[in-house]
DNA sequence: ATACGGTTTTGATCCATATCAAAAGGAATA
DNA sequence: TATTCCTTTTGATATGGATCAAAACCGTAT
């Protein structure tokens, strides 16, 4: 079995790292958090898959998937962050998700892309042409299994987001978001609460946050301020949140009665 | 190749019919619209799959999947309609989708179900225990491919719904819904507009509609009334809509500028 | 340090949709 | 036909969050 480290940037740029989210375990070799196919593929198989990919670097702000265009590729993020979104002609925007290192992208597409994708910072990724990856399935059925799991997990998240967007109040949306972001950063295991006073980086603008939560930036700001006033969170700076009382946050998020 | 008709209720109750939506083509044998695995599986394989299923009949109102419970089964609807939803403790409800004959259910689940499912009318379905179906994958990899396609299609729909819930106005939501429902009923091909004056059955209560669109029943009613006043639709009775000017509906739905 | 441009926060007001209330419609039953 | 019950529509009012406006903040350049 190849470890991810053997395929990592130290030896070869932009390794394959197919997963929908980083795992909780750190790499034995390099200490960083990796995940994905290295657990289920042999080195030969990884080699095979790697050859099917093109490596791409993107400048911040690059829109590399355009909603409505013919879906040509799947992507696997190796470095940086990406926002996925849909837009209306008058400029209204709904961010449908964020993708970071390890995330696999491009499942939400029939013949055409259902979403656009934009690099939030410097991004490096592997790009697979769709026909190529579908051909690879024949050789690596385990890949198909993996992708099905990724898609199923995305569906769970999508349904959570529908509940949030359709039925939660502003403050409930913010509270829900903060907790789900903590899970994403693996500050806590999925379904568990972070420890009190956990510190969390939040590398998103208020605009991104608003467009993800179906609110305006003003409402996002006001809700965060209120949680701070109530002593539930602290905001030492724009891109950092301290979850002082995660339990209270959770009660707001789940609308506990 | 077995046709679906050979496996249909005339010969054997509750045939397997794995698909996420009916196809546009009618069955040569019985005229009804079927779809799914019959196109890709041999009769032996269908037989194999059918043996892995339990047939179940459900009375209207039966909740047969409970959000948060251990995910034990996948389901394939053969008859009737199902609503999928998530709830908050205080009773707020978000319907995440509707499933009719031919739909495959249960992908939005990790260890636990992400949603609840309730029979809207008399429902007949096939139930597969999750371990069993996963075992079947070994024998029928094509099934996994099929399910991946179903999941990808669900993701496209989920992202559409996020845009609707996060960023569209009440009247835009109603217009979008009417057009997507027309597609679902195959009154028009996907991505195309229905013909002017197309008639459409709408077997949903205003409450279901409101909970699907993130609105109240009053706002749903008012928006429908306005579209009627404007001569864009007609509502001969509660469960029937005439799409008088689909083009106008589409302009509202897509917020054309 | 100061000035500048962008982002975020806070404040004041407005409005789309929710909420509350009542009337109208429709199906089932007496 | 009249009665009841439930759903839907319409009307009146309230409100959460949007919009408009200005101040505070923050990083960068001068």
Coordinates of C-alpha atoms (C1' of nucleotides) in Angstrom, one line a residue:
Chain A
X1 CA 0.0 0.0 0.0
X2 CA 1.3 3.4 -0.9
X3 CA 1.0 6.0 1.8
X4 CA -0.1 9.4 0.6
X5 CA 3.2 10.8 1.7
X6 CA 5.0 8.8 -0.9
X7 CA 2.9 10.5 -3.5
X8 CA 3.0 13.9 -1.9
X9 CA 4.4 17.1 -3.3
X10 CA 7.8 16.3 -1.9
X11 CA 8.2 13.7 -4.5
X12 CA 5.6 14.6 -7.1
X13 CA 3.5 17.7 -7.4
X14 CA -0.3 17.6 -6.8
X15 CA -0.9 14.0 -5.7
X16 CA -4.3 12.4 -6.1
X17 CA -6.2 12.8 -2.9
X18 CA -9.8 11.7 -3.5
X19 CA -12.1 12.3 -0.7
X20 CA -15.0 14.6 0.1
X21 CA -13.4 15.8 3.3
X22 CA -10.1 15.4 5.2
X23 CA -10.1 12.5 7.6
X24 CA -9.4 13.0 11.3
X25 CA -6.1 11.1 11.3
X26 CA -2.8 12.8 10.6
X27 CA -0.3 11.4 8.1
X28 CA 2.3 9.3 9.8
X29 CA 5.0 10.6 7.5
X30 CA 4.4 14.3 7.2
X31 CA 2.0 15.1 10.0
X32 CA -0.5 16.8 7.7
X33 CA -4.0 15.6 7.4
X34 CA -4.6 13.6 4.3
X35 CA -7.3 11.2 3.3
X36 CA -9.0 9.4 0.6
X37 CA -8.0 6.8 -1.9
X38 CA -4.6 6.0 -0.5
X39 CA -6.5 3.8 2.0
X40 CA -8.0 1.6 -0.6
X41 CA -5.8 1.7 -3.6
X42 CA -2.5 -0.1 -4.2
X43 CA 0.5 1.9 -5.4
X44 CA 0.0 0.7 -8.9
X45 CA -3.6 1.7 -8.9
X46 CA -2.8 5.2 -7.5
X47 CA -0.1 5.5 -10.2
X48 CA -2.7 4.6 -12.8
X49 CA -5.1 7.1 -11.5
X50 CA -2.5 9.8 -11.2
X51 CA -1.6 9.4 -14.9
X52 CA -5.2 10.1 -15.8
X53 CA -5.1 13.5 -14.1
X54 CA -3.8 16.9 -15.3
X55 CA -2.3 19.2 -12.7
X56 CA -3.6 22.8 -12.6
X57 CA -2.7 25.9 -10.6
X58 CA -5.3 28.7 -10.3
X59 CA -4.9 32.3 -9.2
X60 CA -7.3 33.6 -6.6
X61 CA -10.6 34.6 -8.2
X62 CA -10.3 32.3 -11.1
X63 CA -13.7 30.8 -12.1
X64 CA -12.8 27.4 -13.4
X65 CA -16.3 25.8 -13.6
X66 CA -19.0 27.8 -15.2
X67 CA -22.7 27.0 -14.4
X68 CA -24.5 25.8 -17.5
X69 CA -21.5 24.9 -19.5
X70 CA -20.9 21.4 -20.7
X71 CA -19.5 19.3 -17.8
X72 CA -16.1 18.3 -19.0
X73 CA -14.1 17.5 -15.9
X74 CA -14.0 16.3 -12.3
X75 CA -11.6 18.0 -9.9
X76 CA -9.8 17.0 -6.8
X77 CA -8.5 19.9 -4.7
X78 CA -5.0 19.5 -3.4
X79 CA -4.3 23.0 -2.1
X80 CA -6.4 26.1 -1.4
X81 CA -10.1 26.7 -1.2
X82 CA -12.9 26.9 -3.7
X83 CA -16.4 28.3 -3.5
X84 CA -19.2 26.6 -5.3
X85 CA -22.2 28.8 -6.3
X86 CA -25.2 29.4 -8.5
X87 CA -26.2 32.9 -9.6
X88 CA -29.3 34.6 -10.9
X89 CA -29.1 37.1 -13.9
X90 CA -29.5 40.1 -11.6
X91 CA -26.5 39.1 -9.5
X92 CA -28.1 37.4 -6.6
X93 CA -25.7 34.5 -5.6
X94 CA -26.2 31.4 -3.6
X95 CA -23.1 29.6 -2.4
X96 CA -23.9 25.9 -2.3
X97 CA -20.7 24.8 -0.6
X98 CA -17.0 25.3 0.0
X99 CA -14.3 22.9 -1.0
X100 CA -10.9 22.6 0.5
X101 CA -7.9 20.3 0.2
X102 CA -9.0 16.7 -0.3
X103 CA -12.5 17.6 -1.7
X104 CA -13.7 16.0 -4.8
X105 CA -15.7 18.3 -7.1
X106 CA -18.0 18.0 -10.0
X107 CA -20.6 15.4 -9.0
X108 CA -23.4 17.9 -9.2
X109 CA -23.6 17.8 -13.0
X110 CA -25.7 16.1 -15.6
X111 CA -24.6 17.0 -19.1
X112 CA -24.0 20.5 -17.9
X113 CA -22.6 21.9 -14.7
X114 CA -25.2 22.7 -12.1
X115 CA -22.8 25.2 -10.4
X116 CA -19.9 27.5 -10.9
X117 CA -16.6 27.2 -9.0
X118 CA -14.2 29.9 -8.1
X119 CA -10.7 29.8 -6.5
X120 CA -10.8 31.7 -3.2
X121 CA -7.1 31.7 -2.9
X122 CA -4.2 30.0 -4.7
X123 CA -5.5 26.6 -5.7
X124 CA -3.8 23.5 -6.9
X125 CA -5.9 20.7 -8.2
X126 CA -6.1 17.6 -10.3
X127 CA -8.4 17.6 -13.2
X128 CA -9.9 14.5 -14.8
X129 CA -11.8 14.6 -18.0
X130 CA -15.1 12.9 -17.3
X131 CA -14.8 10.3 -20.0
X132 CA -11.4 9.4 -18.8
X133 CA -12.5 9.0 -15.2
X134 CA -15.5 6.9 -16.3
X135 CA -13.1 4.7 -18.2
X136 CA -11.0 4.4 -15.1
X137 CA -14.0 3.0 -13.3
X138 CA -13.7 -0.1 -15.4
X139 CA -10.2 -0.7 -14.0
X140 CA -10.9 0.6 -10.5
X141 CA -14.4 -0.2 -9.4
X142 CA -13.4 0.8 -5.9
X143 CA -13.2 4.4 -7.2
X144 CA -16.9 4.3 -8.1
X145 CA -17.7 3.1 -4.6
X146 CA -15.7 5.9 -3.2
X147 CA -17.5 8.5 -5.4
X148 CA -20.9 7.1 -4.4
X149 CA -20.0 7.6 -0.8
X150 CA -18.8 11.1 -1.5
X151 CA -22.1 11.9 -3.3
X152 CA -24.1 10.4 -0.5
X153 CA -22.3 12.6 2.0
X154 CA -22.9 15.6 -0.2
X155 CA -26.6 14.8 -0.2
X156 CA -26.7 14.7 3.5
X157 CA -25.1 18.2 3.7
X158 CA -27.4 19.5 1.0
X159 CA -30.5 18.4 2.9
X160 CA -29.2 20.1 6.1
X161 CA -28.6 23.3 4.1
X162 CA -32.2 23.1 2.7
X163 CA -33.6 23.0 6.2
X164 CA -31.4 25.9 7.2
X165 CA -32.3 28.0 4.1
X166 CA -36.0 27.2 4.2
X167 CA -36.9 27.2 7.8
X168 CA -34.2 28.7 10.1
X169 CA -34.0 32.3 11.4
X170 CA -30.9 34.4 10.9
X171 CA -29.3 33.6 14.3
X172 CA -30.1 29.9 13.9
X173 CA -28.4 29.9 10.5
X174 CA -25.3 31.5 12.0
X175 CA -25.2 29.2 15.0
X176 CA -25.7 26.1 12.7
X177 CA -23.0 27.3 10.4
X178 CA -20.4 27.9 13.1
X179 CA -21.0 24.3 14.4
X180 CA -20.8 22.7 11.0
X181 CA -17.6 24.7 10.2
X182 CA -16.1 23.4 13.5
X183 CA -16.9 19.9 12.3
X184 CA -15.4 20.6 8.9
X185 CA -12.2 21.9 10.6
X186 CA -12.3 18.8 12.7
X187 CA -12.3 20.8 15.9
X188 CA -14.8 18.1 16.9
X189 CA -15.9 14.7 15.5
X190 CA -19.0 14.8 13.4
X191 CA -22.1 15.0 15.5
X192 CA -20.3 16.1 18.6
X193 CA -19.9 19.5 20.1
X194 CA -16.5 21.3 20.2
X195 CA -15.0 21.9 23.6
X196 CA -15.9 25.2 25.3
X197 CA -13.6 28.0 24.2
X198 CA -12.4 26.2 21.1
X199 CA -10.7 28.6 18.6
X200 CA -11.7 28.4 15.0
X201 CA -10.3 30.1 11.8
X202 CA -13.0 31.4 9.5
X203 CA -11.3 32.4 6.3
X204 CA -14.5 33.7 4.7
X205 CA -15.6 37.2 4.0
X206 CA -19.0 38.3 5.4
X207 CA -20.2 38.4 1.8
X208 CA -19.4 34.7 1.3
X209 CA -21.0 33.9 4.6
X210 CA -24.2 35.8 3.7
X211 CA -24.4 34.2 0.2
X212 CA -24.0 30.8 1.8
X213 CA -26.6 31.3 4.5
X214 CA -29.2 33.2 2.3
X215 CA -28.8 36.4 4.3
X216 CA -27.3 39.9 3.8
X217 CA -23.9 40.9 5.1
X218 CA -25.6 43.3 7.6
X219 CA -27.7 40.5 9.0
X220 CA -24.7 38.2 9.3
X221 CA -22.8 40.9 11.1
X222 CA -25.6 41.7 13.5
X223 CA -26.2 38.0 14.3
X224 CA -22.5 37.5 15.1
X225 CA -22.6 40.6 17.2
X226 CA -25.6 39.4 19.1
X227 CA -23.9 36.0 19.8
X228 CA -20.9 37.9 21.1
X229 CA -23.0 40.2 23.2
X230 CA -24.7 37.1 24.7
X231 CA -21.3 35.7 25.6
X232 CA -21.7 32.6 23.4
X233 CA -18.9 33.4 21.0
X234 CA -16.0 35.8 20.9
X235 CA -14.6 37.4 17.7
X236 CA -11.0 38.4 18.4
X237 CA -10.7 39.3 14.7
X238 CA -12.7 39.1 11.5
X239 CA -11.3 35.7 10.6
X240 CA -11.3 34.0 14.0
X241 CA -14.1 32.9 16.3
X242 CA -13.9 31.5 19.8
X243 CA -16.8 29.1 20.6
X244 CA -17.2 30.0 24.2
X245 CA -20.4 28.1 24.8
X246 CA -20.9 25.5 22.1
X247 CA -23.8 24.0 24.0
X248 CA -25.7 27.3 23.8
X249 CA -24.8 27.6 20.1
X250 CA -26.2 24.1 19.5
X251 CA -29.4 24.9 21.3
X252 CA -29.9 27.9 19.1
X253 CA -28.9 26.0 15.9
X254 CA -31.3 23.1 16.5
X255 CA -34.0 25.4 17.8
X256 CA -34.3 23.3 21.0
X257 CA -37.6 23.9 22.7
Chain B
X1 CA -32.9 -8.6 -22.0
X2 CA -35.9 -8.6 -19.8
X3 CA -38.4 -5.8 -20.4
X4 CA -39.9 -4.3 -17.4
X5 CA -43.3 -5.6 -18.4
X6 CA -42.2 -9.1 -18.0
X7 CA -41.4 -8.3 -14.4
X8 CA -44.4 -6.2 -13.8
X9 CA -47.3 -6.6 -11.4
X10 CA -49.2 -8.7 -13.9
X11 CA -46.7 -11.5 -13.3
X12 CA -45.1 -10.6 -10.1
X13 CA -46.0 -8.0 -7.6
X14 CA -43.8 -4.9 -7.0
X15 CA -41.1 -5.3 -9.6
X16 CA -37.7 -3.8 -9.1
X17 CA -37.6 -0.5 -10.9
X18 CA -34.5 1.4 -9.9
X19 CA -34.3 4.9 -11.2
X20 CA -34.5 8.3 -9.8
X21 CA -37.2 9.4 -12.1
X22 CA -39.4 7.9 -14.8
X23 CA -38.0 8.0 -18.3
X24 CA -39.8 9.8 -21.1
X25 CA -40.5 6.6 -23.1
X26 CA -43.6 4.5 -22.5
X27 CA -43.3 0.7 -22.1
X28 CA -43.9 -1.1 -25.4
X29 CA -45.9 -3.8 -23.7
X30 CA -48.2 -2.0 -21.2
X31 CA -48.1 1.6 -22.2
X32 CA -47.1 2.8 -18.7
X33 CA -44.0 4.7 -18.1
X34 CA -41.3 2.6 -16.5
X35 CA -37.6 3.1 -16.3
X36 CA -34.4 2.0 -14.6
X37 CA -32.4 -1.1 -14.4
X38 CA -34.3 -3.1 -17.0
X39 CA -32.2 -1.3 -19.6
X40 CA -28.9 -2.4 -18.2
X41 CA -29.5 -5.7 -16.4
X42 CA -30.1 -9.2 -17.9
X43 CA -33.1 -11.1 -16.7
X44 CA -30.9 -13.2 -14.5
X45 CA -29.5 -10.2 -12.9
X46 CA -32.9 -8.6 -12.3
X47 CA -34.0 -11.9 -10.8
X48 CA -31.0 -11.8 -8.5
X49 CA -31.7 -8.3 -7.5
X50 CA -35.4 -8.9 -7.0
X51 CA -34.7 -11.7 -4.6
X52 CA -32.7 -9.3 -2.4
X53 CA -35.8 -7.1 -1.9
X54 CA -38.7 -7.2 0.4
X55 CA -42.0 -6.0 -0.8
X56 CA -43.9 -3.6 1.4
X57 CA -47.2 -1.8 1.3
X58 CA -47.8 1.4 3.3
X59 CA -51.0 3.2 4.3
X60 CA -51.2 6.9 3.6
X61 CA -49.5 8.9 6.4
X62 CA -47.0 6.1 7.3
X63 CA -43.6 7.5 8.3
X64 CA -41.3 4.7 7.2
X65 CA -38.0 6.5 7.4
X66 CA -37.2 8.5 10.6
X67 CA -34.6 11.2 10.6
X68 CA -31.7 10.4 12.9
X69 CA -32.4 6.7 13.1
X70 CA -29.9 4.1 12.0
X71 CA -30.0 3.9 8.2
X72 CA -31.1 0.3 7.6
X73 CA -32.6 0.2 4.2
X74 CA -32.7 1.6 0.7
X75 CA -36.1 1.8 -1.0
X76 CA -37.4 1.8 -4.5
X77 CA -40.9 3.2 -5.0
X78 CA -43.2 1.2 -7.2
X79 CA -46.6 2.9 -6.5
X80 CA -47.7 6.0 -4.8
X81 CA -45.9 9.1 -3.6
X82 CA -43.6 9.9 -0.7
X83 CA -42.5 13.1 0.8
X84 CA -39.0 13.5 2.2
X85 CA -38.5 16.0 5.0
X86 CA -36.5 17.3 7.9
X87 CA -38.1 18.8 11.0
X88 CA -37.1 21.1 13.8
X89 CA -38.2 20.4 17.4
X90 CA -40.7 23.2 17.4
X91 CA -42.5 21.7 14.4
X92 CA -41.0 23.7 11.5
X93 CA -40.7 21.3 8.6
X94 CA -38.7 21.5 5.4
X95 CA -39.7 19.1 2.6
X96 CA -36.5 18.2 0.7
X97 CA -38.2 16.4 -2.1
X98 CA -41.0 14.2 -3.4
X99 CA -40.6 10.7 -4.6
X100 CA -42.9 8.9 -6.9
X101 CA -43.0 5.6 -8.8
X102 CA -39.5 4.6 -10.0
X103 CA -37.6 6.8 -7.5
X104 CA -34.8 5.3 -5.5
X105 CA -34.6 6.4 -1.9
X106 CA -32.2 6.4 0.9
X107 CA -29.0 7.9 -0.6
X108 CA -29.0 10.9 1.8
X109 CA -27.7 8.9 4.7
X110 CA -24.5 8.3 6.5
X111 CA -24.8 5.9 9.4
X112 CA -28.1 7.6 10.2
X113 CA -30.9 8.9 8.0
X114 CA -30.6 12.6 7.1
X115 CA -34.4 12.8 6.5
X116 CA -37.7 11.3 7.3
X117 CA -40.0 9.8 4.7
X118 CA -43.8 9.6 4.8
X119 CA -46.3 7.9 2.4
X120 CA -48.6 10.6 0.9
X121 CA -51.0 8.0 -0.4
X122 CA -51.1 4.2 -0.7
X123 CA -47.4 3.3 -1.4
X124 CA -45.9 0.1 -2.5
X125 CA -42.1 -0.2 -2.5
X126 CA -39.2 -2.6 -2.5
X127 CA -37.0 -2.5 0.5
X128 CA -33.3 -3.5 0.4
X129 CA -31.3 -3.8 3.6
X130 CA -28.2 -1.7 3.2
X131 CA -25.7 -4.5 3.8
X132 CA -27.5 -6.7 1.3
X133 CA -27.5 -4.1 -1.4
X134 CA -23.9 -3.3 -0.8
X135 CA -23.2 -7.0 -1.2
X136 CA -25.2 -7.1 -4.4
X137 CA -22.7 -4.4 -5.7
X138 CA -20.1 -7.1 -5.8
X139 CA -22.2 -9.1 -8.2
X140 CA -23.7 -6.2 -10.1
X141 CA -21.2 -3.3 -10.4
X142 CA -23.5 -1.8 -12.9
X143 CA -25.9 -1.1 -10.0
X144 CA -23.3 1.0 -8.3
X145 CA -22.9 3.0 -11.5
X146 CA -26.6 3.5 -11.7
X147 CA -26.8 4.7 -8.1
X148 CA -24.0 7.1 -8.6
X149 CA -25.9 8.6 -11.5
X150 CA -29.0 8.8 -9.3
X151 CA -27.0 10.5 -6.5
X152 CA -25.5 13.0 -9.0
X153 CA -28.9 13.9 -10.3
X154 CA -30.2 14.4 -6.8
X155 CA -27.2 16.7 -6.1
X156 CA -28.2 18.9 -9.1
X157 CA -31.7 19.2 -7.9
X158 CA -30.5 19.9 -4.3
X159 CA -28.4 22.8 -5.6
X160 CA -31.3 24.2 -7.6
X161 CA -33.4 24.1 -4.4
X162 CA -30.7 25.8 -2.4
X163 CA -30.7 28.7 -4.8
X164 CA -34.5 28.8 -4.6
X165 CA -34.6 28.7 -0.8
X166 CA -31.7 31.1 -0.3
X167 CA -32.2 33.8 -2.9
X168 CA -35.6 33.7 -4.7
X169 CA -38.7 35.7 -3.8
X170 CA -42.0 34.0 -3.1
X171 CA -43.4 34.4 -6.6
X172 CA -40.1 33.3 -8.1
X173 CA -40.2 30.1 -6.0
X174 CA -43.7 29.3 -7.1
X175 CA -42.9 29.9 -10.8
X176 CA -39.7 27.8 -10.5
X177 CA -41.6 25.0 -8.8
X178 CA -44.4 24.9 -11.4
X179 CA -41.9 24.5 -14.2
X180 CA -39.8 21.9 -12.4
X181 CA -43.0 20.0 -11.6
X182 CA -43.9 20.1 -15.3
X183 CA -40.5 18.6 -16.1
X184 CA -41.0 16.0 -13.4
X185 CA -44.4 15.0 -14.9
X186 CA -42.7 15.0 -18.3
X187 CA -45.0 17.5 -19.7
X188 CA -41.9 18.8 -21.3
X189 CA -38.3 17.5 -21.7
X190 CA -35.8 18.6 -19.1
X191 CA -34.6 22.1 -19.7
X192 CA -37.4 22.9 -22.2
X193 CA -40.6 24.8 -21.6
X194 CA -44.0 23.2 -21.6
X195 CA -46.4 24.1 -24.4
X196 CA -48.7 27.1 -23.7
X197 CA -51.9 26.0 -21.9
X198 CA -50.4 22.7 -20.8
X199 CA -52.5 21.1 -18.0
X200 CA -50.8 19.8 -15.0
X201 CA -51.9 17.7 -12.0
X202 CA -50.6 19.0 -8.7
X203 CA -51.4 16.3 -6.1
X204 CA -50.0 18.3 -3.2
X205 CA -51.7 20.3 -0.4
X206 CA -50.8 23.9 0.0
X207 CA -49.0 22.9 3.2
X208 CA -46.7 20.5 1.4
X209 CA -46.0 23.2 -1.2
X210 CA -45.2 25.8 1.5
X211 CA -42.9 23.4 3.4
X212 CA -41.2 22.5 0.2
X213 CA -40.7 26.1 -0.9
X214 CA -39.8 27.6 2.5
X215 CA -43.0 29.7 2.6
X216 CA -46.3 29.8 4.5
X217 CA -49.5 28.5 3.0
X218 CA -50.9 32.0 2.8
X219 CA -48.0 33.2 0.8
X220 CA -48.2 30.2 -1.5
X221 CA -51.9 30.9 -2.0
X222 CA -51.4 34.6 -2.6
X223 CA -48.6 34.0 -5.1
X224 CA -50.7 31.5 -7.1
X225 CA -53.6 33.9 -7.1
X226 CA -51.3 36.7 -8.4
X227 CA -50.1 34.5 -11.3
X228 CA -53.7 33.7 -12.0
X229 CA -54.7 37.4 -11.9
X230 CA -51.8 38.1 -14.3
X231 CA -53.1 35.5 -16.8
X232 CA -50.0 33.4 -16.5
X233 CA -51.6 30.3 -15.1
X234 CA -55.2 29.1 -14.4
X235 CA -56.3 27.1 -11.5
X236 CA -59.5 25.2 -12.5
X237 CA -59.3 23.3 -9.1
X238 CA -57.0 23.0 -6.2
X239 CA -55.0 20.1 -7.7
X240 CA -54.8 21.2 -11.3
X241 CA -52.9 24.1 -12.9
X242 CA -53.0 25.3 -16.5
X243 CA -49.7 26.8 -17.6
X244 CA -51.1 29.4 -19.9
X245 CA -47.9 31.3 -20.5
X246 CA -44.9 29.1 -19.6
X247 CA -42.5 31.6 -21.1
X248 CA -43.7 34.3 -18.6
X249 CA -43.4 31.8 -15.8
X250 CA -39.9 31.0 -16.9
X251 CA -38.9 34.7 -16.9
X252 CA -40.2 35.0 -13.4
X253 CA -38.5 31.8 -12.2
X254 CA -35.1 32.7 -13.6
X255 CA -35.4 36.4 -12.6
X256 CA -34.7 37.4 -16.2
X257 CA -33.5 41.0 -16.3
Chain C
dA1 C1' 2.2 59.0 11.5
dT2 C1' -1.4 60.0 7.8
dA3 C1' -4.3 59.2 4.0
dC4 C1' -6.8 56.0 1.3
dG5 C1' -9.8 52.1 -0.2
dG6 C1' -12.0 48.4 1.1
dT7 C1' -14.6 45.7 4.6
dT8 C1' -17.3 45.4 8.6
dT9 C1' -20.3 47.1 12.1
dT10 C1' -24.0 49.9 13.7
dG11 C1' -28.1 52.8 13.1
dA12 C1' -32.6 54.2 10.9
dT13 C1' -36.1 53.0 7.9
dC14 C1' -38.8 50.1 4.8
dC15 C1' -41.0 46.2 2.9
dA16 C1' -41.9 41.3 1.7
dT17 C1' -43.5 37.8 4.0
dA18 C1' -45.3 36.0 8.5
dT19 C1' -48.9 36.0 11.6
dC20 C1' -53.5 36.5 13.1
dA21 C1' -58.3 36.5 11.7
dA22 C1' -62.3 35.6 9.1
dA23 C1' -64.7 34.4 5.0
dA24 C1' -65.2 31.2 1.2
dG25 C1' -65.0 26.8 -0.9
dG26 C1' -65.5 21.7 -1.1
dA27 C1' -66.0 17.0 0.4
dA28 C1' -68.4 13.9 3.4
dT29 C1' -72.5 12.9 6.2
dA30 C1' -77.0 13.3 8.1
Chain D
dT1 C1' -80.7 20.2 1.2
dA2 C1' -78.5 21.4 5.3
dT3 C1' -74.5 20.5 8.6
dT4 C1' -70.0 19.7 9.8
dC5 C1' -65.2 19.7 9.2
dC6 C1' -61.2 20.8 6.9
dT7 C1' -58.6 23.3 3.4
dT8 C1' -57.9 27.3 0.9
dT9 C1' -58.3 32.1 0.0
dT10 C1' -58.5 36.8 1.2
dG11 C1' -57.9 40.6 4.5
dA12 C1' -55.6 43.3 8.2
dT13 C1' -51.6 43.9 10.9
dA14 C1' -47.0 42.8 12.6
dT15 C1' -42.2 41.9 12.2
dG16 C1' -37.6 39.9 10.8
dG17 C1' -34.6 40.8 7.8
dA18 C1' -33.5 43.9 3.7
dT19 C1' -32.2 48.3 2.3
dC20 C1' -30.1 52.7 2.8
dA21 C1' -26.8 55.4 5.2
dA22 C1' -22.9 56.5 8.0
dA23 C1' -19.4 55.4 11.2
dA24 C1' -15.7 52.4 12.7
dC25 C1' -12.1 49.3 11.5
dC26 C1' -8.1 47.5 9.1
dG27 C1' -4.5 46.8 6.0
dT28 C1' -1.5 49.2 2.7
dA29 C1' 0.8 52.8 0.7
dT30 C1' 2.6 57.4 1.1

